[in-house]
C-alpha positions as CSV (number, residue, x, y, z in Angstrom):
1,M,82.9,-9.8,1.3
2,G,83.1,-6.6,3.1
3,S,85.0,-5.7,6.2
4,P,83.2,-5.8,9.7
5,E,83.4,-2.1,9.5
6,E,81.3,-1.8,6.4
7,A,78.8,-4.2,8.0
8,R,78.3,-1.9,11.0
9,V,77.5,0.9,8.6
10,R,75.0,-1.0,6.6
11,L,73.0,-2.2,9.9
12,P,72.2,1.2,11.1
13,Q,71.1,2.2,7.6
14,L,68.7,-0.8,7.4
15,R,67.1,-0.1,10.8
16,L,66.7,3.5,9.8
17,D,65.0,2.4,6.5
18,E,62.7,0.3,8.6
19,L,61.8,3.1,11.0
20,L,61.1,5.5,8.1
21,E,58.8,2.9,6.3
22,E,57.1,2.5,9.7
23,L,56.8,6.2,10.1
24,Q,55.4,6.4,6.5
25,A,53.0,3.9,7.1
26,R,51.7,5.5,10.3
27,L,51.6,8.8,8.5
28,D,49.5,7.3,5.7
29,A,47.1,5.5,8.4
30,A,46.7,8.9,10.2
31,R,46.0,10.6,6.8
32,G,43.6,7.8,6.0
33,T,41.9,8.2,9.4
34,R,41.9,12.2,8.9
35,D,40.3,11.6,5.4
36,R,37.7,9.3,6.9
37,V,36.8,11.4,9.8
38,H,36.6,14.2,7.2
39,S,34.3,12.2,5.0
40,L,32.2,11.1,8.2
41,L,31.8,14.8,9.1
42,E,30.8,15.8,5.5
43,A,28.3,12.9,5.5
44,V,26.8,13.8,8.9
45,L,26.4,17.5,7.6
46,S,24.9,16.3,4.3
47,V,22.2,14.0,6.0
48,G,21.5,16.7,8.5
49,R,20.8,19.2,6.0
50,E,17.6,17.2,4.5
51,L,14.5,18.0,5.8
52,D,12.4,16.0,3.3
53,L,12.2,12.5,4.7
54,E,12.5,10.6,1.4
55,Q,15.6,12.4,0.4
56,A,17.2,12.1,4.0
57,L,16.9,8.3,3.6
58,N,18.4,8.4,0.2
59,S,21.3,10.5,1.5
60,I,21.9,8.4,4.5
61,V,22.3,5.2,2.1
62,E,24.6,6.9,-0.2
63,A,26.8,8.2,2.4
64,A,27.0,4.8,4.1
65,A,28.1,3.1,0.9
66,V,30.8,5.7,0.4
67,L,32.2,5.7,4.0
68,V,32.8,1.9,4.1
69,D,33.5,1.5,0.3
70,A,30.5,-0.9,-0.3
71,E,29.2,-2.0,-3.6
72,Y,25.7,-2.3,-2.4
73,A,23.8,-0.5,0.4
74,A,20.3,-0.4,1.5
75,L,18.1,1.3,4.2
76,G,15.0,-0.8,5.3
77,V,12.4,1.0,7.2
78,I,10.5,-1.1,9.8
79,G,6.7,-1.1,9.4
80,P,4.2,-0.3,12.1
81,D,4.0,-4.0,13.1
82,G,7.6,-3.9,14.1
83,R,8.4,-7.2,12.4
84,R,8.5,-6.4,8.6
85,L,10.0,-3.8,6.3
86,S,7.6,-1.3,5.0
87,A,10.0,0.6,2.7
88,F,13.5,0.0,1.1
89,H,15.9,2.4,-0.3
90,T,18.8,1.1,-2.3
91,V,22.2,1.9,-3.9
92,G,24.2,0.0,-6.4
93,V,21.2,-1.8,-8.0
94,T,19.7,-0.6,-11.0
95,E,16.0,-0.1,-11.8
96,E,16.2,-2.9,-14.5
97,Q,17.7,-5.3,-11.8
98,I,15.0,-4.4,-9.5
99,D,12.3,-5.0,-11.9
100,R,13.8,-8.4,-12.6
101,I,14.4,-9.3,-9.0
102,G,10.7,-8.7,-8.0
103,P,9.2,-7.1,-4.9
104,Y,11.5,-5.6,-2.4
105,P,12.2,-7.9,0.7
106,E,10.0,-7.8,3.8
107,G,12.4,-8.8,6.5
108,H,13.2,-12.5,6.2
109,G,16.5,-14.2,6.7
110,I,19.6,-11.9,7.8
111,L,17.3,-8.8,7.5
112,G,14.9,-10.3,9.8
113,E,17.7,-11.3,12.0
114,L,18.7,-7.6,12.4
115,I,15.0,-6.4,13.1
116,R,14.8,-9.2,15.8
117,H,18.2,-8.4,17.4
118,P,18.8,-4.6,16.6
119,E,22.8,-4.7,17.1
120,P,25.5,-4.2,14.6
121,L,26.1,-7.4,12.7
122,R,29.2,-8.3,10.6
123,L,29.6,-11.2,8.5
124,A,32.3,-12.6,6.3
125,K,29.9,-14.8,4.3
126,I,26.1,-14.2,4.3
127,S,25.3,-17.8,3.5
128,D,27.3,-19.2,6.4
129,H,24.8,-17.7,8.9
130,P,22.0,-19.9,10.3
131,A,19.4,-17.1,9.4
132,S,20.4,-16.8,5.8
133,Y,17.4,-17.1,3.7
134,G,19.0,-17.1,0.2
135,F,18.5,-14.7,-2.7
136,P,15.8,-14.7,-5.4
137,P,16.7,-15.2,-8.9
138,D,18.6,-12.5,-10.8
139,H,19.8,-11.0,-7.5
140,P,23.6,-9.8,-7.6
141,P,25.9,-12.2,-5.6
142,M,26.5,-11.1,-2.1
143,N,29.1,-12.4,0.4
144,T,30.4,-9.9,3.0
145,F,27.8,-8.0,5.0
146,L,27.5,-5.4,7.5
147,G,24.2,-4.3,9.3
148,V,23.6,-1.4,11.6
149,P,20.3,-0.5,13.3
150,I,19.1,3.2,13.1
151,R,17.3,4.4,16.1
152,V,15.1,7.7,16.4
153,R,15.1,8.4,20.1
154,D,14.2,5.1,21.8
155,Q,12.7,3.6,18.9
156,V,14.4,1.4,16.0
157,F,13.3,3.3,12.7
158,G,15.2,0.7,10.5
159,N,18.5,-0.7,9.4
160,L,21.4,0.0,7.4
161,Y,22.6,-2.9,5.1
162,L,25.9,-2.9,3.5
163,T,27.4,-5.7,1.1
164,E,30.4,-6.5,-0.9
165,K,33.2,-4.1,0.3
166,H,35.4,-3.2,-2.9
167,G,38.6,-4.9,-3.2
168,G,37.2,-8.2,-1.9
169,T,38.3,-7.3,1.8
170,Q,36.1,-7.8,4.9
171,F,34.3,-5.2,6.8
172,D,36.3,-4.4,9.8
173,E,35.6,-2.9,13.4
174,E,36.5,0.4,12.0
175,D,33.6,0.2,9.4
176,V,31.3,-0.8,12.2
177,S,32.3,2.2,14.2
178,V,32.0,4.5,11.2
179,T,28.6,3.1,10.2
180,S,27.4,3.2,13.9
181,T,28.3,7.0,14.0
182,L,26.4,7.6,10.9
183,A,23.5,5.7,12.1
184,V,23.3,8.1,15.2
185,A,23.4,11.2,12.9
186,A,20.9,9.5,10.6
187,G,18.4,9.0,13.5
188,V,18.6,12.7,14.4
189,A,18.3,13.7,10.7
190,I,15.1,11.2,10.3
191,D,13.7,12.7,13.5
192,N,14.1,16.2,12.3
193,A,12.6,15.4,8.8
194,R,9.7,13.8,10.4
195,L,9.0,16.7,12.8
196,Y,9.3,19.2,9.9
197,E,7.0,16.8,7.8
198,E,4.4,16.7,10.7
199,S,4.5,20.5,11.0
200,R,3.8,20.8,7.3
201,L,1.1,18.3,7.5
202,R,-0.6,20.0,10.5
203,E,-0.4,23.4,8.4
204,R,-2.3,21.8,5.4
205,W,-4.8,20.4,7.7
206,L,-5.3,23.9,9.4
207,R,-5.5,25.5,6.1
208,A,-8.1,22.9,4.9
209,N,-10.1,23.6,8.1
210,A,-10.0,27.3,7.6
211,E,-11.1,26.9,3.9
212,I,-14.0,24.8,4.7
213,T,-15.2,27.2,7.7
214,H,-14.9,30.1,5.4
215,S,-17.0,28.4,2.8
216,L,-19.6,27.4,5.2
217,M,-19.9,30.7,6.8
218,S,-19.9,32.7,3.6
219,G,-23.0,30.8,2.4
220,G,-21.6,27.9,0.4
221,G,-24.0,25.2,-0.5
222,R,-24.0,21.8,1.2
223,T,-22.9,19.8,-1.8
224,E,-20.0,22.3,-2.4
225,V,-18.6,22.3,1.2
226,L,-19.0,18.3,1.4
227,G,-17.1,18.0,-1.8
228,L,-14.4,20.4,-0.5
229,I,-14.2,18.2,2.7
230,A,-13.6,15.2,0.6
231,E,-11.2,16.6,-1.8
232,R,-8.9,18.2,0.8
233,A,-8.8,14.9,2.9
234,A,-8.0,13.0,-0.3
235,E,-5.3,15.5,-1.3
236,I,-3.5,15.5,2.2
237,T,-3.7,11.7,2.8
238,G,-2.7,10.7,-0.7
239,S,-6.1,8.8,-1.2
240,A,-7.5,7.6,-4.4
241,L,-11.3,7.7,-3.1
242,A,-13.0,10.1,-0.9
243,A,-16.6,9.7,0.1
244,V,-19.0,11.4,2.5
245,A,-22.2,9.6,3.7
246,F,-25.0,10.8,6.0
247,P,-27.8,8.8,7.8
248,V,-31.2,8.4,6.1
249,A,-33.7,9.4,8.8
250,G,-35.6,6.7,10.5
251,T,-33.9,3.8,8.3
252,G,-30.8,2.7,10.0
253,S,-28.8,3.3,7.0
254,L,-26.4,5.7,5.2
255,T,-26.4,7.3,1.9
256,V,-23.2,8.4,0.0
257,E,-23.9,12.1,-0.8
258,I,-20.4,13.0,-2.2
259,A,-17.8,10.8,-3.7
260,V,-14.6,11.9,-5.7
261,G,-11.6,9.8,-7.2
262,L,-11.3,6.3,-8.1
263,K,-14.5,4.4,-8.2
264,A,-16.3,7.5,-7.4
265,E,-19.4,6.6,-9.6
266,A,-19.8,3.2,-7.8
267,H,-20.1,5.0,-4.4
268,R,-22.2,8.1,-5.3
269,G,-25.7,8.0,-4.1
270,L,-25.3,4.4,-2.8
271,V,-27.4,3.4,0.2
272,L,-25.3,1.4,2.7
273,P,-26.4,-0.7,5.7
274,L,-24.6,0.0,9.1
275,G,-23.4,-3.4,9.9
276,T,-21.5,-4.6,7.0
277,T,-19.7,-1.5,5.6
278,L,-16.7,0.4,6.8
279,M,-18.7,3.8,6.9
280,G,-21.5,1.8,9.0
281,L,-18.8,0.5,11.4
282,A,-17.4,4.0,11.8
283,F,-20.9,5.6,12.3
284,S,-22.1,2.9,14.8
285,G,-18.9,2.8,16.9
286,A,-18.5,6.8,16.8
287,A,-14.7,5.9,16.2
288,P,-12.4,5.4,13.2
289,A,-12.7,2.0,11.4
290,V,-9.7,1.0,9.6
291,S,-9.2,-1.7,6.8
292,D,-5.7,-2.9,5.6
293,D,-7.3,-4.0,2.4
294,V,-11.0,-3.1,1.8
295,S,-11.4,-5.2,-1.2
296,H,-10.8,-8.4,0.7
297,D,-12.1,-7.3,4.3
298,A,-14.4,-10.0,5.7
299,R,-16.3,-7.5,7.9
300,I,-17.3,-5.5,4.6
301,S,-19.9,-6.7,2.1
302,Q,-18.3,-6.4,-1.4
303,E,-22.0,-6.0,-3.1
304,P,-22.4,-4.0,-5.0
305,P,-18.8,-4.0,-6.4
306,R,-16.9,-0.8,-5.7
307,F,-13.5,-1.4,-4.3
308,Q,-11.6,-2.7,-7.2
309,G,-8.1,-1.3,-7.3
310,L,-8.4,-0.1,-3.8
311,G,-6.6,-1.3,-0.7
312,P,-6.0,0.5,2.8
313,A,-9.1,2.4,3.9
314,V,-10.5,4.2,6.9
315,G,-13.9,5.5,7.9
316,V,-14.1,8.4,10.2
317,P,-17.3,9.6,11.9
318,I,-17.9,13.4,11.3
319,G,-18.9,14.7,14.8
320,T,-18.7,12.6,18.0
321,G,-20.1,15.3,20.6
322,E,-23.3,15.6,22.4
323,D,-25.3,15.7,19.2
324,G,-23.9,12.3,18.1
325,V,-22.3,11.3,14.8
326,R,-23.6,13.4,11.9
327,G,-22.0,11.4,9.1
328,V,-19.0,9.5,8.0
329,L,-15.9,10.3,5.9
330,L,-14.3,7.4,3.9
331,L,-10.8,7.5,2.4
332,A,-9.1,4.8,0.6
333,R,-5.8,4.4,-1.0
334,E,-4.9,2.3,-4.1
335,A,-3.9,-1.4,-3.5
336,G,-0.3,-1.6,-2.3
337,R,0.0,1.7,-0.5
338,P,0.7,2.1,3.2
339,V,-2.1,1.4,5.5
340,F,-3.7,4.2,7.6
341,T,-1.9,4.7,11.0
342,A,-3.3,5.4,14.3
343,T,-1.7,8.8,14.1
344,E,-3.3,9.4,10.6
345,S,-6.8,8.2,12.0
346,E,-6.5,10.6,14.9
347,T,-5.6,13.5,12.8
348,L,-8.5,12.7,10.4
349,Q,-10.8,12.4,13.3
350,G,-9.8,15.9,14.4
351,F,-10.3,17.2,10.9
352,A,-13.8,15.7,10.7
353,A,-14.7,17.0,14.1
354,Q,-13.8,20.5,13.1
355,A,-15.6,20.3,9.9
356,A,-18.8,19.0,12.0
357,I,-18.4,22.1,14.2
358,A,-18.3,24.4,11.1
359,M,-21.3,22.6,9.7
360,E,-23.1,23.0,13.0
361,L,-22.5,26.7,13.1
362,A,-23.7,27.0,9.5
363,E,-26.9,25.1,10.3
364,R,-27.6,27.1,13.4
365,R,-27.2,30.4,11.3
366,Q,-29.5,28.9,8.8
367,D,-32.0,28.0,11.4
368,A,-31.9,31.5,12.9
369,E,-32.5,32.9,9.4
370,E,-35.5,30.5,9.1
371,V,-36.7,31.4,12.5
372,A,-36.7,35.1,11.5
373,V,-38.7,34.3,8.3
374,L,-41.1,32.3,10.1
375,K,-41.6,35.0,12.8
376,D,-42.2,37.5,9.8
377,R,-44.7,35.1,8.2
378,D,-46.5,35.0,11.7
379,R,-46.5,38.9,11.8
380,I,-47.9,39.0,8.1
381,A,-50.5,36.4,8.8
382,R,-51.6,38.3,12.1
383,D,-51.8,41.5,10.4
384,L,-53.8,39.9,7.5
385,H,-56.1,38.4,9.9
386,D,-56.5,41.3,12.4
387,L,-56.6,44.2,10.1
388,A,-57.1,43.3,6.3
389,I,-59.8,40.6,6.9
390,Q,-61.7,42.9,9.5
391,R,-61.6,45.7,7.2
392,L,-62.7,43.7,4.2
393,F,-65.6,42.3,6.4
394,A,-66.4,46.0,7.4
395,T,-66.5,47.2,3.8
396,G,-68.5,44.1,2.7
397,M,-71.1,44.7,5.4
398,T,-71.4,48.5,4.5
399,L,-71.9,47.7,0.9
400,Q,-74.6,45.2,1.8
401,S,-76.4,47.7,4.1
402,A,-76.1,50.5,1.2
403,G,-77.3,48.0,-1.3
404,R,-80.7,48.1,0.3
405,F,-81.1,51.7,-0.3
406,I,-80.0,51.3,-4.2
407,E,-83.3,51.6,-6.2
408,H,-81.4,51.2,-9.5
409,S,-81.3,47.3,-10.4
410,E,-78.2,47.4,-12.3
411,A,-76.3,49.4,-9.5
412,A,-77.7,47.1,-6.9
413,E,-76.5,44.1,-8.8
414,R,-73.0,45.6,-9.1
415,V,-72.8,46.2,-5.3
416,A,-74.0,42.5,-4.7
417,R,-71.1,41.3,-6.9
418,A,-68.7,43.5,-5.1
419,V,-69.7,41.9,-1.8
420,D,-69.3,38.4,-3.4
421,D,-65.8,39.4,-4.4
422,L,-64.9,40.7,-1.0
423,D,-66.0,37.3,0.5
424,E,-63.9,35.3,-2.1
425,T,-61.1,37.7,-1.4
426,I,-61.4,37.0,2.3
427,K,-61.3,33.1,1.6
428,I,-58.0,33.6,-0.4
429,I,-56.5,35.5,2.4
430,R,-57.6,32.9,5.0
431,S,-56.0,30.3,2.8
432,T,-52.8,32.5,2.6
433,I,-52.7,32.6,6.3
434,F,-53.1,29.1,6.9
435,G,-50.1,28.4,4.4
436,L,-48.1,31.1,6.2
437,R,-48.6,29.2,9.6
438,A,-48.4,25.6,8.4
439,R,-45.4,23.8,9.9
440,E,-44.2,20.6,8.1
441,D,-42.8,18.1,10.2
442,G,-40.7,16.0,7.6
443,A,-38.6,13.8,9.8
444,G,-38.4,10.4,8.1
445,T,-41.4,11.3,5.7
446,G,-39.1,12.4,2.9
447,L,-38.8,10.5,-0.4
448,R,-35.3,9.3,0.6
449,A,-36.4,7.6,3.7
450,R,-39.5,6.1,2.1
451,T,-37.6,4.8,-0.7
452,V,-35.3,2.9,1.9
453,R,-38.0,1.6,3.9
454,V,-39.9,0.2,0.9
455,A,-36.4,-1.6,-0.2
456,G,-36.0,-2.9,3.2
457,E,-39.4,-4.1,3.8
458,L,-39.4,-6.0,0.4
459,A,-35.9,-7.5,1.1
460,Q,-37.7,-10.3,3.1
461,V,-39.9,-11.0,0.1
462,L,-37.2,-11.1,-2.2
463,G,-34.7,-13.1,-0.1
464,F,-32.0,-10.7,-0.5
465,A,-31.5,-6.8,0.1
466,P,-31.5,-4.8,-3.1
467,S,-28.9,-2.1,-3.6
468,V,-30.1,1.4,-3.4
469,R,-28.6,4.5,-5.0
470,M,-30.1,7.7,-4.7
471,E,-28.9,11.3,-6.0
472,G,-30.2,14.8,-6.2
473,L,-32.6,16.9,-3.9
474,L,-35.3,14.4,-3.6
475,D,-36.7,15.5,-0.4
476,T,-37.0,19.1,-1.7
477,D,-37.4,19.0,-5.5
478,V,-39.9,16.2,-5.6
479,P,-43.7,17.1,-4.6
480,K,-45.5,14.7,-2.3
481,E,-47.9,13.5,-5.0
482,I,-45.1,12.5,-7.4
483,A,-43.3,10.8,-4.3
484,D,-46.5,8.7,-3.4
485,H,-46.3,7.5,-7.1
486,V,-42.6,6.8,-6.8
487,T,-43.0,4.6,-3.8
488,A,-45.8,2.7,-5.3
489,V,-44.1,2.1,-8.5
490,L,-40.9,0.8,-6.5
491,S,-43.1,-1.4,-4.3
492,E,-44.7,-2.9,-7.5
493,S,-41.4,-3.5,-9.3
494,L,-39.7,-5.1,-6.4
495,T,-42.8,-7.2,-5.8
496,N,-42.9,-8.3,-9.5
497,I,-39.1,-9.4,-9.2
498,A,-39.8,-11.5,-6.2
499,R,-42.6,-13.2,-7.9
500,H,-41.6,-13.7,-11.5
501,A,-37.9,-12.9,-12.0
502,H,-36.2,-15.7,-9.9
503,A,-33.4,-13.1,-9.5
504,D,-30.7,-12.9,-6.8
505,R,-29.9,-9.5,-7.2
506,A,-31.7,-6.1,-7.8
507,D,-30.4,-2.6,-8.1
508,V,-32.5,0.4,-7.6
509,S,-31.5,3.9,-8.6
510,L,-33.6,7.1,-7.8
511,S,-32.3,10.6,-9.0
512,T,-33.5,14.1,-10.0
513,D,-31.9,17.0,-11.5
514,G,-34.6,19.4,-10.5
515,H,-36.4,18.9,-13.9
516,E,-37.0,15.2,-14.2
517,L,-37.3,12.3,-11.8
518,L,-35.8,8.9,-12.9
519,L,-36.6,5.6,-11.2
520,T,-34.4,2.7,-12.4
521,V,-35.0,-0.9,-11.2
522,R,-32.7,-3.5,-12.5
523,D,-32.6,-7.4,-11.7
524,N,-30.6,-10.4,-13.1
525,G,-33.5,-12.7,-13.3
526,A,-35.4,-14.5,-16.2
527,G,-36.8,-11.4,-17.8
528,I,-40.4,-10.6,-18.9
529,P,-42.0,-13.6,-20.9
530,P,-43.6,-12.7,-24.1
531,D,-46.9,-14.1,-23.1
532,G,-46.8,-13.0,-19.4
533,R,-49.3,-10.7,-17.7
534,R,-48.7,-7.0,-18.1
535,S,-51.0,-5.7,-15.4
536,G,-48.3,-4.4,-13.1
537,L,-46.4,-2.8,-15.9
538,R,-49.7,-1.3,-17.1
539,N,-50.3,0.2,-13.8
540,M,-46.9,1.7,-13.6
541,A,-47.1,3.0,-17.1
542,E,-50.5,4.8,-16.3
543,R,-49.0,6.4,-13.1
544,A,-46.1,7.8,-15.4
545,E,-48.6,9.0,-18.0
546,Q,-50.9,10.7,-15.3
547,L,-47.8,12.9,-14.4
548,G,-46.7,13.5,-18.0
549,G,-43.9,11.0,-18.0
550,R,-43.3,7.5,-19.5
551,L,-42.3,3.8,-18.5
552,E,-39.6,1.9,-20.5
553,W,-38.3,-1.6,-20.0
554,D,-35.7,-3.8,-21.6
555,C,-35.1,-7.4,-21.3
556,P,-31.9,-8.7,-23.1
557,P,-31.3,-12.3,-23.3
558,D,-29.9,-13.7,-20.1
559,C,-29.6,-10.3,-18.6
560,G,-32.6,-9.8,-16.5
561,T,-34.9,-6.9,-16.8
562,T,-34.2,-3.1,-16.6
563,L,-37.2,-0.9,-15.9
564,V,-37.0,2.8,-16.1
565,W,-39.8,5.1,-15.0
566,R,-39.5,8.8,-15.5
567,V,-41.8,11.9,-14.9
568,P,-41.2,15.7,-15.0
569,V,-40.7,17.3,-11.6
570,T,-43.1,20.2,-11.1
571,Q,-43.1,22.5,-8.2
572,A,-46.1,22.3,-6.0
């Protein structure tokens, strides 16, 4: 044993070692705190630099996982309804694992608890919480949990979820403090990214409006401009389908003049009723009509089939001012994509209103040009009547008077023929004057409107409404004589279906390319019996032959009848 003196020497030495160890621990803690603060500042700067919203969200998740040393991290974006998650960004889970696990969570269990009560939540074991919902098959095991809400101004944007702290330790109050600080910075970054995204979106809409206005004012054709409206709206909103429809005068229905994208062929030329279509609802209500899933919306008729593969959709009226709604723009995204928000619908309505104004200005300019042409015609007609005809009359009378003094019989005969020629010329000029002064009131009398009316009138006889599809310049390229034959053939065809086919569906297609007119009537009935009467078909065939065309029909077994009536279009 040592002496008491030696014991006194060792005791201060032990206390000094303890003090040095405590000092070292505090230095390490201070250094750790410094490093963590430095990491937090770096994370805040990194997140704040992002202006792309998706990239900003990914950066936030990655930074959170690093700051609290978590194996798994996720950011759930709360949807417009405020109850479910609409998007999910993850760290620590591979794409293969995600595929095996299945769809991203919507906000049940612990995730839903944080949505309902947006306050930091720290758990030692997830399964011990009353709201625990369990995990789907193939999900990685998770026990420790830290959740922190992200607020953008006064609204909860989403939540940060962190699980499985490395080393098997628990999340502590410092982790909560650090993550909450990051959440504040994340809210600012998300707000900035949103504002930047909105400004870029407004810029794209302004460019689209300018492009459409320039196309209209530079004399672009109606079809070209409508196609441009549909294409730009689809591009900016990320829609798979865009269509533009306008009312058919005097029929209470809309016809789809332009359709681009997915299922465009199924929409193009289709005649739609107002009451049971998204376009019709937007047109009648003069306000956007939104559907979360257009292919399963009880308000919307699914006949004829045209919405396969499509989900969220919106119908936006084109023009809502004093002149009323001019048409409707339909946009639809693929199934599973985000629904159209109120902000998107409002922006689309503004875009459609601007397009309507541009169309109105272009039409007014065209009307002014037509008025100038008509005035010029009136002037020509007046000059022909007041000058040319009077001079011809005077010349004819002079020749008739001179003819009495001509003794040579052959010369007298020639003068008489000249007088007759002058009379015939006067008749031709009068006919030309009548043509120049004639005005055609075509409201509701065009082939489009007549076709829709015939189909509507015979719907009561059929017991169902036939679908109608029309394409081409039917009201301008098809002369009235041919239009009369078309409506007669269509009426005969639908009447025959009602009498003999026992069908529950009929499709009418009418189109022209400026050279030929094609009417197709298809039903799913019993077909034409081999020994049946052919008087109706004979009448339709004779009408086609009179116009230089032909009638064809086909009756596949158990497939109904397809009738094709085609004639050349000759300009009157």
